[in-house]
Amino acid sequence: MPAGFRRLYKQSFTDIEKAAKAWQRLSEKARDGLSQHRKQVTGPLHKQGWKGEAADSGFYFMENIELRLSIVQIEAQAIARVLDTTKWRMEQAQTDLRNAVKTAEDNHYRVDDDGWVSAPASTDSIPRNDPDGQATLNVESSMLGEYRQWIQQALDDARTASDEGKRALSRLLGDILRDTNPAAMAETVRDIRASMGDLGIQDPQVPDDPKEAKEWWDALSREEREEMIALYPDIIGRTDGLPASVRNEANHLSLDQQLDIAQNDNTIDKSHSTDDYNQALNNLQKLKDRLDQSDGAPRGKELYLLKFDGFGDGKAVIAMGNPDTAAHTAVLVPGTDTTMDSVPGQVERISRLQNEALKRSNGESVSTIFWLDYDAPEKNLSVASDDRAQDAADDLRKFTGGVRAAQGDNRSHLTVIGHSYGSTTVGAAAAGGKGIGADDVIFVGSPGTTVANAGDLNMDRSHVWAGASHNDPIVNWASGLTLGTNPAEHVYGANVIEVGNGGHSSYFHDNTPGLYNQARIIVGQQPTSAEPWGPEYDPIMEVVPGL
């Protein structure tokens, strides 16, 4: 007789459901505690500049608490997922079992309390030497075998679901939180990957298109969203189109994980060498240090980590203020020699842009974004080729499309700023596909934008702005060579703004016309103009090339 028939047939899964919800609540409590600790404890201490031996010891202790809260958030969410998945699969097996019994009984087969299926009572009186009766018996016997097999398969499925769930749960043990375990987060990542593998759970297939990604996210329940953030932070954090607050939370989890992996257990991803991981550890620690300084920042000055990559020179996309809700949003694309080492300086630049824009915004909110999601060239390559700009163009278009998708009905006034080789990248992105969807584009200190004039940027030329200092060596030596026309020249056809006569970085210095005018454009106001470089622009040249 089938083993476990009676138990599965009558099994209630209420206890498993309650347990899964309890673990889900624990995960949420840990997440909330982590957020409050960062905003109310470590954040203010970082902001006040607490330094010294006592500070180092205190931060080490408090950051260990935060790491443990992260681990509880992640592991509790994983346990909830394992319980939910096991419950669902066993319920499916139970449904199959009950359907098998019902179908058999509807066809007059007998199923006893132990799950044994017998032929209908009507066949008991059929003579064995009756040819017609024998045919009937053969049919009944065949169906008898099918019903028995159906019941056995349901029981086997339930047993498999139970065994796989038990194995998956056994990996998620609290002993990773022991005091002597420096690789707790790395072990958590490894354990969860193995646990999900035990159940055959695949990574979420998030749409690549930002609009479709937003629709996918909006369709998830609150519990499903919490699960995605906790179990797949690397995927959620890098997905354009999702809310900035969601990406920020996911990326902070992922950053902690990547730091621990790089420092303690870099065998998880064997595609990188030890040297690669050492460089990544250095990059990621610099990123974390800068983000820590803004924990607990006042409303509008908080940083949102929208994307990062520690390998190589490092990549980072950071917003100051929430771009999803801002009335005005500016994206700054930096240029030559920008690496993870440059993050503090780039954050300072977007802060200055935001400060000046807020002075002119009539109370409306402003978010500024530092976008380094490409491999910016080294100085010796800055005027040689537009290859890196072209390689980055699609990613920049996708990012600005994601900003628009995440904003939804709150269509912010969007300005994209390209500085140095960043202007080459912005130009390549704007000229390709359907453009970057910006209301205004600003080029400052540009060696060229890959196009001959502003009419090639898939937008109204009257909203293309350019500024170039006569003391900027990049503009003087690189424009017009291999990356295209200087956008501040007459022939380009952009609006030329006053920027002063500083050096290549002066466009973002306080109390300069370059910073003031960029801020005016960001909030939709008219900047002060300057005389374009070179011969006067002639629009006929666009119609009859060569004139």
PDB file of N, CA, C and O in Angstrom, residues 260-294:
ATOM      1  N   ASP A 260      32.679  41.658   1.498  1.00  0.00           N
ATOM      2  CA  ASP A 260      33.030  40.480   2.286  1.00  0.00           C
ATOM      3  C   ASP A 260      33.611  39.382   1.402  1.00  0.00           C
ATOM      4  O   ASP A 260      34.559  38.688   1.779  1.00  0.00           O
ATOM      5  N   ILE A 261      33.045  39.226   0.216  1.00  0.00           N
ATOM      6  CA  ILE A 261      33.567  38.220  -0.713  1.00  0.00           C
ATOM      7  C   ILE A 261      34.990  38.562  -1.133  1.00  0.00           C
ATOM      8  O   ILE A 261      35.886  37.711  -1.134  1.00  0.00           O
ATOM      9  N   ALA A 262      35.220  39.839  -1.494  1.00  0.00           N
ATOM     10  CA  ALA A 262      36.555  40.253  -1.933  1.00  0.00           C
ATOM     11  C   ALA A 262      37.585  40.094  -0.823  1.00  0.00           C
ATOM     12  O   ALA A 262      38.747  39.772  -1.080  1.00  0.00           O
ATOM     13  N   GLN A 263      37.162  40.285   0.410  1.00  0.00           N
ATOM     14  CA  GLN A 263      38.105  40.248   1.528  1.00  0.00           C
ATOM     15  C   GLN A 263      38.305  38.844   2.085  1.00  0.00           C
ATOM     16  O   GLN A 263      39.406  38.498   2.519  1.00  0.00           O
ATOM     17  N   ASN A 264      37.260  38.016   2.061  1.00  0.00           N
ATOM     18  CA  ASN A 264      37.322  36.756   2.802  1.00  0.00           C
ATOM     19  C   ASN A 264      37.080  35.492   1.997  1.00  0.00           C
ATOM     20  O   ASN A 264      37.488  34.416   2.424  1.00  0.00           O
ATOM     21  N   ASP A 265      36.387  35.600   0.864  1.00  0.00           N
ATOM     22  CA  ASP A 265      35.998  34.355   0.181  1.00  0.00           C
ATOM     23  C   ASP A 265      35.829  34.607  -1.307  1.00  0.00           C
ATOM     24  O   ASP A 265      34.733  34.526  -1.847  1.00  0.00           O
ATOM     25  N   ASN A 266      36.923  34.932  -1.988  1.00  0.00           N
ATOM     26  CA  ASN A 266      36.807  35.281  -3.397  1.00  0.00           C
ATOM     27  C   ASN A 266      36.770  34.079  -4.331  1.00  0.00           C
ATOM     28  O   ASN A 266      36.976  34.214  -5.534  1.00  0.00           O
ATOM     29  N   THR A 267      36.490  32.904  -3.785  1.00  0.00           N
ATOM     30  CA  THR A 267      36.336  31.723  -4.643  1.00  0.00           C
ATOM     31  C   THR A 267      34.912  31.591  -5.148  1.00  0.00           C
ATOM     32  O   THR A 267      34.621  30.704  -5.955  1.00  0.00           O
ATOM     33  N   ILE A 268      33.981  32.437  -4.660  1.00  0.00           N
ATOM     34  CA  ILE A 268      32.594  32.347  -5.113  1.00  0.00           C
ATOM     35  C   ILE A 268      32.507  32.596  -6.611  1.00  0.00           C
ATOM     36  O   ILE A 268      31.775  31.937  -7.336  1.00  0.00           O
ATOM     37  N   ASP A 269      33.257  33.562  -7.100  1.00  0.00           N
ATOM     38  CA  ASP A 269      33.299  33.860  -8.531  1.00  0.00           C
ATOM     39  C   ASP A 269      34.741  33.659  -8.999  1.00  0.00           C
ATOM     40  O   ASP A 269      35.611  34.492  -8.750  1.00  0.00           O
ATOM     41  N   LYS A 270      34.992  32.563  -9.684  1.00  0.00           N
ATOM     42  CA  LYS A 270      36.351  32.217 -10.068  1.00  0.00           C
ATOM     43  C   LYS A 270      36.785  32.853 -11.393  1.00  0.00           C
ATOM     44  O   LYS A 270      37.868  32.564 -11.897  1.00  0.00           O
ATOM     45  N   SER A 271      35.932  33.716 -11.946  1.00  0.00           N
ATOM     46  CA  SER A 271      36.303  34.372 -13.206  1.00  0.00           C
ATOM     47  C   SER A 271      37.275  35.522 -12.982  1.00  0.00           C
ATOM     48  O   SER A 271      37.801  36.078 -13.947  1.00  0.00           O
ATOM     49  N   HIS A 272      37.511  35.887 -11.712  1.00  0.00           N
ATOM     50  CA  HIS A 272      38.433  36.974 -11.392  1.00  0.00           C
ATOM     51  C   HIS A 272      39.614  36.433 -10.589  1.00  0.00           C
ATOM     52  O   HIS A 272      39.469  35.520  -9.777  1.00  0.00           O
ATOM     53  N   SER A 273      40.766  37.035 -10.812  1.00  0.00           N
ATOM     54  CA  SER A 273      41.979  36.619 -10.124  1.00  0.00           C
ATOM     55  C   SER A 273      42.048  37.263  -8.735  1.00  0.00           C
ATOM     56  O   SER A 273      41.269  38.155  -8.391  1.00  0.00           O
ATOM     57  N   THR A 274      43.026  36.815  -7.948  1.00  0.00           N
ATOM     58  CA  THR A 274      43.238  37.408  -6.627  1.00  0.00           C
ATOM     59  C   THR A 274      43.570  38.892  -6.742  1.00  0.00           C
ATOM     60  O   THR A 274      43.093  39.712  -5.949  1.00  0.00           O
ATOM     61  N   ASP A 275      44.372  39.252  -7.739  1.00  0.00           N
ATOM     62  CA  ASP A 275      44.699  40.663  -7.945  1.00  0.00           C
ATOM     63  C   ASP A 275      43.455  41.471  -8.279  1.00  0.00           C
ATOM     64  O   ASP A 275      43.309  42.617  -7.830  1.00  0.00           O
ATOM     65  N   ASP A 276      42.568  40.869  -9.079  1.00  0.00           N
ATOM     66  CA  ASP A 276      41.310  41.550  -9.408  1.00  0.00           C
ATOM     67  C   ASP A 276      40.519  41.840  -8.140  1.00  0.00           C
ATOM     68  O   ASP A 276      39.972  42.942  -7.963  1.00  0.00           O
ATOM     69  N   TYR A 277      40.459  40.848  -7.269  1.00  0.00           N
ATOM     70  CA  TYR A 277      39.689  41.010  -6.037  1.00  0.00           C
ATOM     71  C   TYR A 277      40.340  42.037  -5.099  1.00  0.00           C
ATOM     72  O   TYR A 277      39.647  42.779  -4.408  1.00  0.00           O
ATOM     73  N   ASN A 278      41.657  42.065  -5.083  1.00  0.00           N
ATOM     74  CA  ASN A 278      42.344  43.051  -4.242  1.00  0.00           C
ATOM     75  C   ASN A 278      42.023  44.475  -4.710  1.00  0.00           C
ATOM     76  O   ASN A 278      41.790  45.375  -3.897  1.00  0.00           O
ATOM     77  N   GLN A 279      42.012  44.655  -6.035  1.00  0.00           N
ATOM     78  CA  GLN A 279      41.649  45.964  -6.575  1.00  0.00           C
ATOM     79  C   GLN A 279      40.192  46.281  -6.280  1.00  0.00           C
ATOM     80  O   GLN A 279      39.839  47.416  -5.908  1.00  0.00           O
ATOM     81  N   ALA A 280      39.333  45.276  -6.426  1.00  0.00           N
ATOM     82  CA  ALA A 280      37.911  45.478  -6.143  1.00  0.00           C
ATOM     83  C   ALA A 280      37.691  45.842  -4.674  1.00  0.00           C
ATOM     84  O   ALA A 280      36.865  46.706  -4.358  1.00  0.00           O
ATOM     85  N   LEU A 281      38.414  45.175  -3.790  1.00  0.00           N
ATOM     86  CA  LEU A 281      38.285  45.471  -2.362  1.00  0.00           C
ATOM     87  C   LEU A 281      38.634  46.927  -2.088  1.00  0.00           C
ATOM     88  O   LEU A 281      37.922  47.623  -1.336  1.00  0.00           O
ATOM     89  N   ASN A 282      39.696  47.411  -2.698  1.00  0.00           N
ATOM     90  CA  ASN A 282      40.106  48.806  -2.525  1.00  0.00           C
ATOM     91  C   ASN A 282      39.032  49.752  -3.058  1.00  0.00           C
ATOM     92  O   ASN A 282      38.660  50.734  -2.397  1.00  0.00           O
ATOM     93  N   ASN A 283      38.512  49.448  -4.249  1.00  0.00           N
ATOM     94  CA  ASN A 283      37.482  50.297  -4.848  1.00  0.00           C
ATOM     95  C   ASN A 283      36.201  50.312  -4.020  1.00  0.00           C
ATOM     96  O   ASN A 283      35.609  51.374  -3.766  1.00  0.00           O
ATOM     97  N   LEU A 284      35.769  49.131  -3.607  1.00  0.00           N
ATOM     98  CA  LEU A 284      34.506  49.024  -2.884  1.00  0.00           C
ATOM     99  C   LEU A 284      34.578  49.682  -1.512  1.00  0.00           C
ATOM    100  O   LEU A 284      33.602  50.283  -1.046  1.00  0.00           O
ATOM    101  N   GLN A 285      35.735  49.588  -0.867  1.00  0.00           N
ATOM    102  CA  GLN A 285      35.874  50.215   0.436  1.00  0.00           C
ATOM    103  C   GLN A 285      35.810  51.733   0.315  1.00  0.00           C
ATOM    104  O   GLN A 285      35.207  52.410   1.162  1.00  0.00           O
ATOM    105  N   LYS A 286      36.406  52.282  -0.734  1.00  0.00           N
ATOM    106  CA  LYS A 286      36.328  53.724  -0.956  1.00  0.00           C
ATOM    107  C   LYS A 286      34.892  54.161  -1.205  1.00  0.00           C
ATOM    108  O   LYS A 286      34.449  55.209  -0.709  1.00  0.00           O
ATOM    109  N   LEU A 287      34.168  53.346  -1.960  1.00  0.00           N
ATOM    110  CA  LEU A 287      32.767  53.665  -2.227  1.00  0.00           C
ATOM    111  C   LEU A 287      31.959  53.626  -0.939  1.00  0.00           C
ATOM    112  O   LEU A 287      31.168  54.539  -0.659  1.00  0.00           O
ATOM    113  N   LYS A 288      32.153  52.588  -0.151  1.00  0.00           N
ATOM    114  CA  LYS A 288      31.404  52.458   1.101  1.00  0.00           C
ATOM    115  C   LYS A 288      31.733  53.604   2.059  1.00  0.00           C
ATOM    116  O   LYS A 288      30.837  54.149   2.724  1.00  0.00           O
ATOM    117  N   ASP A 289      33.008  53.964   2.147  1.00  0.00           N
ATOM    118  CA  ASP A 289      33.402  55.044   3.040  1.00  0.00           C
ATOM    119  C   ASP A 289      32.675  56.340   2.680  1.00  0.00           C
ATOM    120  O   ASP A 289      32.212  57.074   3.561  1.00  0.00           O
ATOM    121  N   ARG A 290      32.570  56.610   1.379  1.00  0.00           N
ATOM    122  CA  ARG A 290      31.890  57.853   0.968  1.00  0.00           C
ATOM    123  C   ARG A 290      30.390  57.766   1.233  1.00  0.00           C
ATOM    124  O   ARG A 290      29.765  58.750   1.673  1.00  0.00           O
ATOM    125  N   LEU A 291      29.795  56.624   1.000  1.00  0.00           N
ATOM    126  CA  LEU A 291      28.371  56.472   1.269  1.00  0.00           C
ATOM    127  C   LEU A 291      28.075  56.570   2.760  1.00  0.00           C
ATOM    128  O   LEU A 291      27.064  57.160   3.168  1.00  0.00           O
ATOM    129  N   ASP A 292      28.970  56.001   3.583  1.00  0.00           N
ATOM    130  CA  ASP A 292      28.776  56.050   5.036  1.00  0.00           C
ATOM    131  C   ASP A 292      28.704  57.490   5.534  1.00  0.00           C
ATOM    132  O   ASP A 292      27.976  57.796   6.482  1.00  0.00           O
ATOM    133  N   GLN A 293      29.458  58.364   4.908  1.00  0.00           N
ATOM    134  CA  GLN A 293      29.487  59.761   5.347  1.00  0.00           C
ATOM    135  C   GLN A 293      28.139  60.453   5.149  1.00  0.00           C
ATOM    136  O   GLN A 293      27.860  61.476   5.783  1.00  0.00           O
ATOM    137  N   SER A 294      27.303  59.882   4.275  1.00  0.00           N
ATOM    138  CA  SER A 294      26.010  60.509   3.992  1.00  0.00           C
ATOM    139  C   SER A 294      24.843  59.787   4.650  1.00  0.00           C
ATOM    140  O   SER A 294      23.691  60.172   4.431  1.00  0.00           O
TER     141      SER A 294
END
